[in-house]
Coordinates of C-alpha atoms in Angstrom, one line a residue:
X1133 CA 71.8 6.4 -70.2
X1134 CA 74.8 5.6 -72.1
X1135 CA 78.3 6.1 -70.7
X1136 CA 81.7 6.7 -73.0
X1137 CA 85.0 7.2 -71.8
X1138 CA 87.4 10.1 -73.3
X1139 CA 90.2 11.9 -72.1
X1140 CA 89.7 15.1 -70.4
X1141 CA 92.9 17.2 -72.4
X1142 CA 93.2 19.9 -69.2
X1143 CA 94.1 17.0 -66.8
X1144 CA 95.4 14.3 -68.9
X1145 CA 93.1 11.4 -67.1
X1146 CA 89.8 9.4 -68.4
X1147 CA 86.4 11.1 -67.7
X1148 CA 83.1 9.5 -67.9
X1149 CA 80.8 11.2 -70.7
X1150 CA 76.9 10.1 -69.9
X1151 CA 74.9 10.4 -72.8
X1152 CA 71.0 10.6 -71.4
X1153 CA 68.4 9.0 -73.7
X1154 CA 65.9 11.2 -72.3
X1155 CA 66.2 14.8 -73.7
X1156 CA 67.3 17.8 -71.3
X1157 CA 64.1 19.4 -71.8
X1158 CA 62.2 16.6 -70.0
X1159 CA 64.7 15.8 -67.5
X1160 CA 65.2 19.5 -66.0
X1161 CA 62.5 19.6 -64.0
X1162 CA 63.9 16.5 -62.2
X1163 CA 67.2 17.1 -61.9
X1164 CA 69.2 18.0 -58.5
X1165 CA 70.7 21.4 -60.2
X1166 CA 67.3 22.5 -61.0
X1167 CA 66.3 22.1 -57.4
X1168 CA 69.1 23.2 -56.2
X1169 CA 69.1 26.3 -58.0
X1170 CA 65.4 26.8 -56.8
X1171 CA 66.0 26.6 -53.2
X1172 CA 68.8 29.0 -53.9
X1173 CA 66.0 31.5 -55.5
X1174 CA 63.8 30.5 -52.3
X1175 CA 66.5 31.3 -49.8
X1176 CA 67.8 34.4 -51.6
X1177 CA 64.1 36.5 -50.1
X1178 CA 64.8 36.1 -46.6
X1179 CA 68.4 36.5 -46.6
X1180 CA 68.2 39.4 -49.0
X1181 CA 65.8 41.2 -46.6
X1182 CA 68.5 40.6 -43.6
X1183 CA 71.4 42.0 -45.8
X1184 CA 69.4 45.3 -46.6
X1185 CA 68.2 45.8 -43.5
X1186 CA 71.3 45.7 -41.8
X1187 CA 73.2 47.2 -44.3
X1188 CA 70.9 50.2 -44.4
X1189 CA 70.4 50.4 -40.5
X1190 CA 73.8 50.3 -39.7
X1191 CA 75.1 52.7 -42.7
X1192 CA 72.1 55.0 -41.9
X1193 CA 72.9 55.2 -38.1
X1194 CA 76.8 55.6 -38.7
X1195 CA 75.7 58.3 -41.0
X1196 CA 73.6 59.9 -38.4
X1197 CA 76.0 59.9 -35.7
X1198 CA 78.6 61.2 -37.6
X1199 CA 78.4 64.6 -36.1
X1200 CA 80.0 62.5 -33.0
X1201 CA 83.0 60.5 -32.6
X1202 CA 81.2 57.3 -32.6
X1203 CA 79.7 57.4 -35.9
X1204 CA 82.8 56.4 -38.0
X1205 CA 83.1 53.5 -35.7
X1206 CA 79.4 52.2 -36.4
X1207 CA 80.4 53.0 -40.3
X1208 CA 83.3 50.4 -39.9
X1209 CA 81.3 48.2 -38.3
X1210 CA 78.6 48.0 -40.7
X1211 CA 81.2 47.7 -43.5
X1212 CA 83.1 44.8 -42.1
X1213 CA 79.6 43.1 -41.1
X1214 CA 78.8 43.4 -44.7
X1215 CA 82.4 41.8 -45.5
X1216 CA 81.3 38.8 -43.3
X1217 CA 77.5 38.5 -45.0
X1218 CA 79.5 38.6 -48.3
X1219 CA 81.4 35.3 -47.6
X1220 CA 77.9 33.7 -46.3
X1221 CA 76.8 34.2 -49.8
X1222 CA 79.8 33.1 -51.8
X1223 CA 79.5 30.0 -49.9
X1224 CA 75.7 29.5 -50.6
X1225 CA 76.4 30.2 -54.3
X1226 CA 79.2 27.7 -54.1
X1227 CA 76.7 25.3 -52.7
X1228 CA 73.9 25.8 -54.2
X1229 CA 74.8 27.3 -57.7
X1230 CA 78.1 25.7 -57.9
X1231 CA 79.6 29.3 -58.6
X1232 CA 83.4 29.1 -58.0
X1233 CA 84.3 32.5 -57.3
X1234 CA 87.3 33.2 -55.6
X1235 CA 87.8 35.4 -52.0
X1236 CA 88.4 38.7 -52.5
X1237 CA 91.5 40.8 -51.2
X1238 CA 91.9 40.5 -47.6
X1239 CA 91.7 43.5 -44.9
X1240 CA 95.0 44.8 -45.2
X1241 CA 95.9 46.5 -41.8
X1242 CA 99.4 48.0 -41.8
X1243 CA 99.8 49.1 -38.4
X1244 CA 98.3 48.0 -35.3
X1245 CA 95.5 49.5 -33.5
X1246 CA 91.8 50.3 -33.4
X1247 CA 92.1 53.5 -35.6
X1248 CA 94.4 51.2 -38.1
X1249 CA 91.7 48.8 -38.5
X1250 CA 88.9 51.6 -39.2
X1251 CA 91.5 53.3 -41.8
X1252 CA 91.5 49.7 -43.3
X1253 CA 87.2 48.9 -43.5
X1254 CA 86.7 52.5 -44.4
X1255 CA 89.5 51.6 -47.5
X1256 CA 88.1 48.0 -48.4
X1257 CA 86.6 48.3 -51.7
X1258 CA 85.4 44.9 -50.9
X1259 CA 83.2 45.9 -48.0
X1260 CA 81.6 48.9 -50.3
X1261 CA 81.1 46.6 -53.3
X1262 CA 79.4 44.4 -50.7
X1263 CA 77.2 47.0 -49.3
X1264 CA 76.2 47.5 -52.6
X1265 CA 75.0 44.1 -53.5
X1266 CA 72.7 44.0 -50.1
X1267 CA 71.2 47.1 -51.6
X1268 CA 70.3 46.1 -55.2
X1269 CA 70.3 42.4 -54.4
X1270 CA 66.4 42.7 -52.8
X1271 CA 64.4 44.3 -55.6
X1272 CA 65.8 41.6 -58.0
X1273 CA 65.6 38.9 -55.0
X1274 CA 61.6 39.9 -54.8
X1275 CA 61.3 39.5 -58.4
X1276 CA 62.7 36.1 -59.1
X1277 CA 61.1 34.7 -56.0
X1278 CA 58.0 35.5 -57.1
X1279 CA 58.3 34.6 -60.6
X1280 CA 59.9 31.4 -59.7
X1281 CA 57.4 30.2 -57.1
X1282 CA 54.6 31.2 -59.5
X1283 CA 55.8 29.3 -62.4
X1284 CA 56.8 26.2 -60.0
X1285 CA 53.2 26.3 -58.0
X1286 CA 51.3 26.9 -61.0
X1287 CA 53.0 24.5 -63.2
X1288 CA 52.7 21.6 -60.7
X1289 CA 49.2 22.5 -59.9
X1290 CA 47.9 22.4 -63.3
X1291 CA 49.7 19.2 -64.5
X1292 CA 48.5 17.2 -61.2
X1293 CA 45.1 18.8 -62.0
X1294 CA 43.3 15.4 -63.1
X1295 CA 44.5 14.1 -59.6
X1296 CA 42.7 16.7 -57.4
X1297 CA 39.8 18.3 -59.8
X1298 CA 37.3 15.9 -57.5
X1299 CA 38.2 18.0 -54.5
X1300 CA 35.9 20.9 -55.8
X1301 CA 32.7 19.0 -56.3
X1302 CA 33.3 17.0 -53.2
X1303 CA 34.4 20.1 -50.8
X1304 CA 34.0 23.4 -52.1
X1305 CA 30.6 23.1 -54.1
X1306 CA 31.4 23.5 -57.5
X1307 CA 32.2 21.9 -60.5
X1308 CA 35.9 22.4 -61.2
X1309 CA 38.3 25.0 -61.0
X1310 CA 36.9 28.2 -62.4
X1311 CA 38.6 29.6 -64.9
X1312 CA 35.8 32.5 -65.5
X1313 CA 33.2 33.8 -63.6
X1314 CA 30.9 37.1 -63.1
X1315 CA 27.3 37.7 -61.9
X1316 CA 25.8 35.4 -65.0
X1317 CA 28.3 33.4 -66.2
X1318 CA 30.9 30.6 -64.8
X1319 CA 33.2 28.7 -66.5
X1320 CA 34.7 25.6 -64.8
X1321 CA 37.2 23.4 -65.8
X1322 CA 35.0 19.9 -65.6
X1323 CA 34.7 17.7 -68.8
X1324 CA 37.9 15.3 -69.7
X1325 CA 39.0 17.5 -72.5
X1326 CA 39.4 20.9 -70.2
X1327 CA 41.2 18.9 -67.8
X1328 CA 43.2 17.0 -70.0
X1329 CA 43.8 20.8 -71.8
X1330 CA 45.0 21.9 -67.8
X1331 CA 47.2 18.9 -67.5
X1332 CA 49.1 19.8 -70.6
X1333 CA 49.7 23.8 -70.2
X1334 CA 50.8 22.6 -66.7
X1335 CA 53.3 20.3 -68.5
X1336 CA 54.5 22.9 -70.4
X1337 CA 55.1 25.5 -67.4
X1338 CA 56.5 22.9 -65.6
X1339 CA 59.1 22.2 -68.6
X1340 CA 60.0 26.0 -68.5
X1341 CA 60.1 26.3 -65.1
X1342 CA 63.8 25.1 -64.6
X1343 CA 64.7 27.3 -67.7
X1344 CA 63.5 30.3 -66.1
X1345 CA 64.8 29.6 -62.9
X1346 CA 68.5 29.2 -64.5
X1347 CA 67.9 32.6 -66.0
X1348 CA 67.1 34.0 -62.7
X1349 CA 69.9 32.5 -61.0
X1350 CA 72.5 33.5 -64.1
X1351 CA 71.5 37.2 -62.9
X1352 CA 72.7 36.1 -59.3
X1353 CA 75.6 34.4 -60.6
X1354 CA 76.9 37.7 -62.2
X1355 CA 76.1 40.0 -59.2
X1356 CA 78.1 37.6 -57.2
X1357 CA 80.7 37.2 -59.1
X1358 CA 80.7 41.0 -60.0
X1359 CA 80.3 42.5 -56.5
X1360 CA 81.4 39.7 -54.1
X1361 CA 84.5 38.4 -56.0
X1362 CA 88.3 39.4 -56.3
X1363 CA 88.3 42.5 -59.1
X1364 CA 90.8 41.9 -61.8
X1365 CA 93.1 44.3 -60.2
X1366 CA 93.4 42.2 -56.9
X1367 CA 93.4 39.0 -58.9
X1368 CA 96.4 40.5 -60.8
X1369 CA 98.1 41.4 -57.7
X1370 CA 97.7 37.9 -56.3
X1371 CA 99.1 36.4 -59.7
X1372 CA 102.3 38.6 -59.6
X1373 CA 102.5 37.8 -55.7
X1374 CA 102.4 34.3 -56.7
X1375 CA 105.0 34.6 -59.9
X1376 CA 107.0 36.4 -57.8
X1377 CA 107.5 33.6 -55.4
X1378 CA 108.1 31.3 -58.2
X1379 CA 110.7 33.9 -59.9
X1380 CA 112.6 34.1 -56.8
X1381 CA 112.6 29.9 -55.9
X1382 CA 113.7 29.4 -59.6
X1383 CA 116.7 31.8 -58.9
X1384 CA 117.4 30.2 -56.2
X1385 CA 117.4 26.9 -57.0
X1386 CA 119.6 28.0 -60.1
X1387 CA 122.1 29.5 -57.4
X1388 CA 122.2 26.0 -55.8
X1389 CA 123.0 24.4 -59.1
X1390 CA 125.9 26.6 -60.0
X1391 CA 127.1 26.2 -56.6
X1392 CA 126.8 22.3 -56.6
X1393 CA 128.6 22.2 -60.3
X1394 CA 131.5 24.1 -59.6
X1395 CA 131.8 22.1 -55.8
X1396 CA 131.5 18.9 -57.5
X1397 CA 132.9 19.7 -60.8
X1398 CA 135.6 22.2 -62.0
X1399 CA 136.6 23.1 -57.8
X1400 CA 137.1 19.5 -57.4
X1401 CA 139.0 19.1 -60.5
X1402 CA 141.2 22.3 -59.5
X1403 CA 141.8 21.3 -56.3
X1404 CA 143.6 17.7 -57.5
X1405 CA 145.1 19.6 -60.0
X1406 CA 147.0 21.5 -57.8
X1407 CA 147.8 18.9 -55.6
X1408 CA 149.4 17.0 -58.6
X1409 CA 151.3 20.0 -59.9
X1410 CA 152.4 20.5 -56.4
X1411 CA 153.7 16.8 -56.4
X1412 CA 155.2 17.4 -60.0
X1413 CA 157.3 20.3 -58.7
X1414 CA 158.9 18.2 -55.8
X1415 CA 159.8 15.5 -58.5
X1416 CA 160.9 17.9 -61.0
X1417 CA 164.8 17.8 -59.8
X1418 CA 164.5 13.8 -58.3
X1419 CA 162.5 12.2 -61.7
X1420 CA 162.3 14.5 -64.3
X1421 CA 160.3 12.0 -66.3
X1422 CA 157.8 11.1 -63.8
X1423 CA 157.9 15.1 -63.1
X1424 CA 156.9 15.8 -67.0
X1425 CA 154.3 13.0 -67.4
X1426 CA 152.6 14.3 -64.1
X1427 CA 152.8 17.6 -65.7
X1428 CA 151.1 16.3 -69.0
X1429 CA 147.8 14.8 -66.7
X1430 CA 147.5 18.0 -65.6
X1431 CA 147.6 19.5 -68.9
X1432 CA 144.5 17.1 -69.5
X1433 CA 142.6 17.9 -66.3
X1434 CA 143.6 21.8 -67.0
X1435 CA 141.4 21.2 -70.9
X1436 CA 138.5 19.2 -68.6
X1437 CA 138.3 21.8 -66.1
X1438 CA 138.0 24.2 -69.1
X1439 CA 135.4 22.3 -71.2
X1440 CA 133.0 21.8 -67.5
X1441 CA 133.6 25.5 -67.0
X1442 CA 132.1 26.7 -70.3
X1443 CA 129.7 24.1 -70.0
X1444 CA 128.6 25.6 -66.9
X1445 CA 128.9 29.3 -68.3
X1446 CA 126.7 28.3 -71.4
X1447 CA 124.2 27.2 -68.6
X1448 CA 124.0 30.5 -67.4
X1449 CA 124.1 32.4 -70.2
X1450 CA 125.4 31.4 -73.5
X1451 CA 127.7 34.3 -75.4
X1452 CA 126.4 33.1 -78.5
X1453 CA 122.9 34.1 -77.4
X1454 CA 124.1 37.8 -76.4
X1455 CA 126.2 38.3 -79.6
X1456 CA 124.2 36.4 -82.5
X1457 CA 120.7 35.9 -81.1
X1458 CA 117.9 32.9 -80.9
X1459 CA 118.9 31.5 -84.1
X1460 CA 122.4 30.7 -83.9
X1461 CA 122.1 29.7 -80.3
X1462 CA 119.5 27.2 -80.9
X1463 CA 121.4 25.9 -83.6
X1464 CA 124.3 25.5 -81.2
X1465 CA 121.8 23.6 -78.8
X1466 CA 120.3 21.6 -81.6
X1467 CA 123.7 20.3 -82.8
X1468 CA 124.3 18.9 -78.9
X1469 CA 121.1 16.9 -79.2
X1470 CA 121.3 13.2 -79.9
X1471 CA 118.6 13.1 -82.3
X1472 CA 118.5 15.2 -85.6
X1473 CA 117.1 18.7 -85.1
X1474 CA 115.4 20.9 -87.8
X1475 CA 115.9 24.9 -86.3
X1476 CA 113.9 27.5 -88.0
X1477 CA 114.0 30.8 -86.5
X1478 CA 111.7 33.5 -88.4
X1479 CA 111.7 36.9 -86.2
X1480 CA 111.9 40.1 -87.5
X1481 CA 114.0 41.3 -84.6
X1482 CA 115.5 40.7 -81.3
X1483 CA 113.5 40.2 -78.5
X1484 CA 114.2 42.0 -75.3
X1485 CA 117.2 40.1 -73.3
X1486 CA 114.9 38.7 -70.7
X1487 CA 112.4 37.1 -73.0
X1488 CA 115.2 35.7 -75.2
X1489 CA 117.0 33.9 -72.6
X1490 CA 114.0 32.4 -71.2
X1491 CA 113.1 31.2 -74.8
X1492 CA 116.6 29.8 -75.3
X1493 CA 116.2 28.1 -71.8
X1494 CA 112.9 26.3 -72.9
X1495 CA 114.0 24.6 -76.1
X1496 CA 117.3 23.9 -74.4
X1497 CA 115.2 22.1 -71.9
X1498 CA 112.5 20.7 -73.9
X1499 CA 115.7 19.2 -76.5
X1500 CA 117.2 17.7 -73.4
X1501 CA 114.0 15.8 -72.6
X1502 CA 113.8 14.5 -76.2
X1503 CA 117.8 13.3 -76.0
X1504 CA 116.8 11.4 -72.6
X1505 CA 113.5 10.3 -72.8
X1506 CA 111.6 10.5 -76.0
X1507 CA 113.5 7.6 -78.3
X1508 CA 112.9 10.0 -81.0
X1509 CA 114.7 10.2 -84.5
X1510 CA 113.7 13.7 -85.7
X1511 CA 112.9 16.9 -84.1
X1512 CA 111.9 20.6 -84.8
X1513 CA 112.2 23.6 -83.5
X1514 CA 110.3 26.6 -84.3
X1515 CA 110.3 30.2 -83.9
X1516 CA 108.1 32.9 -84.6
X1517 CA 106.2 35.8 -83.6
X1518 CA 102.2 36.3 -83.6
X1519 CA 101.3 40.3 -82.6
X1520 CA 102.9 40.8 -79.4
X1521 CA 103.8 37.1 -78.4
X1522 CA 106.9 35.0 -79.3
X1523 CA 105.9 31.8 -80.1
X1524 CA 107.8 28.4 -79.8
X1525 CA 107.3 25.1 -80.8
X1526 CA 109.2 21.8 -80.4
X1527 CA 108.3 18.4 -82.0
X1528 CA 109.5 14.9 -81.9
X1529 CA 108.7 11.4 -83.0
X1530 CA 109.2 9.7 -79.8
X1531 CA 107.2 7.5 -77.8
X1532 CA 105.1 10.5 -76.2
X1533 CA 103.3 10.4 -72.8
X1534 CA 104.7 13.5 -71.5
X1535 CA 102.7 15.0 -69.0
X1536 CA 102.8 18.7 -67.1
X1537 CA 101.2 17.8 -64.1
X1538 CA 103.1 14.7 -63.4
X1539 CA 105.9 16.7 -61.6
X1540 CA 108.2 16.5 -63.9
X1541 CA 110.4 19.2 -65.3
X1542 CA 108.0 20.0 -67.5
X1543 CA 106.0 21.4 -64.6
X1544 CA 108.8 23.4 -63.6
X1545 CA 109.2 24.9 -67.2
X1546 CA 105.6 25.7 -66.9
X1547 CA 106.0 27.4 -64.0
X1548 CA 108.9 29.5 -65.0
X1549 CA 106.9 30.5 -68.2
X1550 CA 104.1 31.5 -65.9
X1551 CA 106.1 33.9 -64.2
X1552 CA 106.4 36.3 -67.1
X1553 CA 102.7 35.5 -68.5
X1554 CA 103.6 33.0 -70.5
X1555 CA 101.9 29.5 -71.4
X1556 CA 102.8 25.9 -72.1
X1557 CA 100.8 23.4 -73.8
X1558 CA 101.7 19.7 -74.2
X1559 CA 99.9 17.5 -76.7
X1560 CA 101.9 14.2 -76.3
X1561 CA 99.5 11.1 -76.8
X1562 CA 100.9 7.8 -75.7
X1563 CA 102.8 6.4 -78.6
X1564 CA 103.5 9.8 -80.0
X1565 CA 104.1 12.5 -81.5
X1566 CA 104.9 15.0 -78.9
X1567 CA 104.3 19.0 -79.8
X1568 CA 105.2 21.0 -77.3
X1569 CA 104.1 25.0 -77.5
X1570 CA 105.2 27.9 -75.5
X1571 CA 104.2 31.5 -75.8
X1572 CA 105.9 34.4 -74.3
X1573 CA 105.0 38.2 -74.3
X1574 CA 106.7 39.7 -76.6
X1575 CA 108.9 42.9 -75.6
X1576 CA 111.4 44.3 -78.4
X1577 CA 115.0 44.9 -77.2
X1578 CA 116.2 48.3 -76.1
X1579 CA 118.6 50.2 -78.2

């Protein structure tokens, strides 16, 4: 077995790439994955019998008792038990099949009390899908168990036949394994050629069995993922809840930043300005020259405070972006970058203000990173539209090494884009160049 080292493009860490000298078809019968999948098929039959029996018994009992008050609680208890069995099946699939399936949406009980719990269980789509899984999985478990066990047993038995064919003449009283027999004719596999052919057939069965088992467990993977995992709607709800939390946290961080900038910058400067003007007022009659000098200094402080307020307002939402759009706003940002930046914006129309603002701040943040960390001599910004997506790309010829997973500003930028169904892709090998591509949903400006 040879070992090479490469890079995992998703994580940025080196990963080990193994190259086996033995072909996959010959390795398969001895690999751990094959034995785990075979164990999964063997366990599926007894577990499916238990699940089927439980589901049918509880649902039938609940349906039979619907004429009384006990029917609905029994029905709900049966569905709740199915949810528990579904959790065990997901754990078994993770352990033996390596199937990463998320947990479905939790049971949402909006009010306290036993009746509220019953109503939540009866409305739970997860419980009903698990009930369906418990019913339909039994026939498949019987079929896959029979196929897998027969191929496995016959394959290894025929492959090892040269080692145990002597059992027949010694203990059974016949020449070998009987291939055919009736009242007058009997065909036994007892000469070296027939024994060798039998072993060859067993080898073919043995080599084919792992792939047959893998195909059988593929159906199990589909059933577990489709019936026991979260639905697309619930996964989308969880994603939106997470994105909402990111948006709230980002807005709170922006408010704290604005408050800090006002308190430490313009506000402190204005307080000092008021004090200087007060002193100048007192000295106006006593020492007009000193008062004039203090007023002149205060005038300079006013200019500085106004510039800080402009910069702060630009950081919130620049007026040029509202008035003239992305092209002019990005050109203004590029002019303040420490390296020459080429800006090209090719958009048929202006996107929605929210998307336009996120695009502006994304490019602004990336250009700030170039100014601070890249040591580049050139950068380029391209903005264009592809179908219903707004594409941004910022390229520089700096030292590279940027990584989204390192917890830097790129991480927060990726989270902000993800909150609006956007994507941030960073390609920054050590030594450069760095290419950052952002993708945002396109929503047209409402007139």
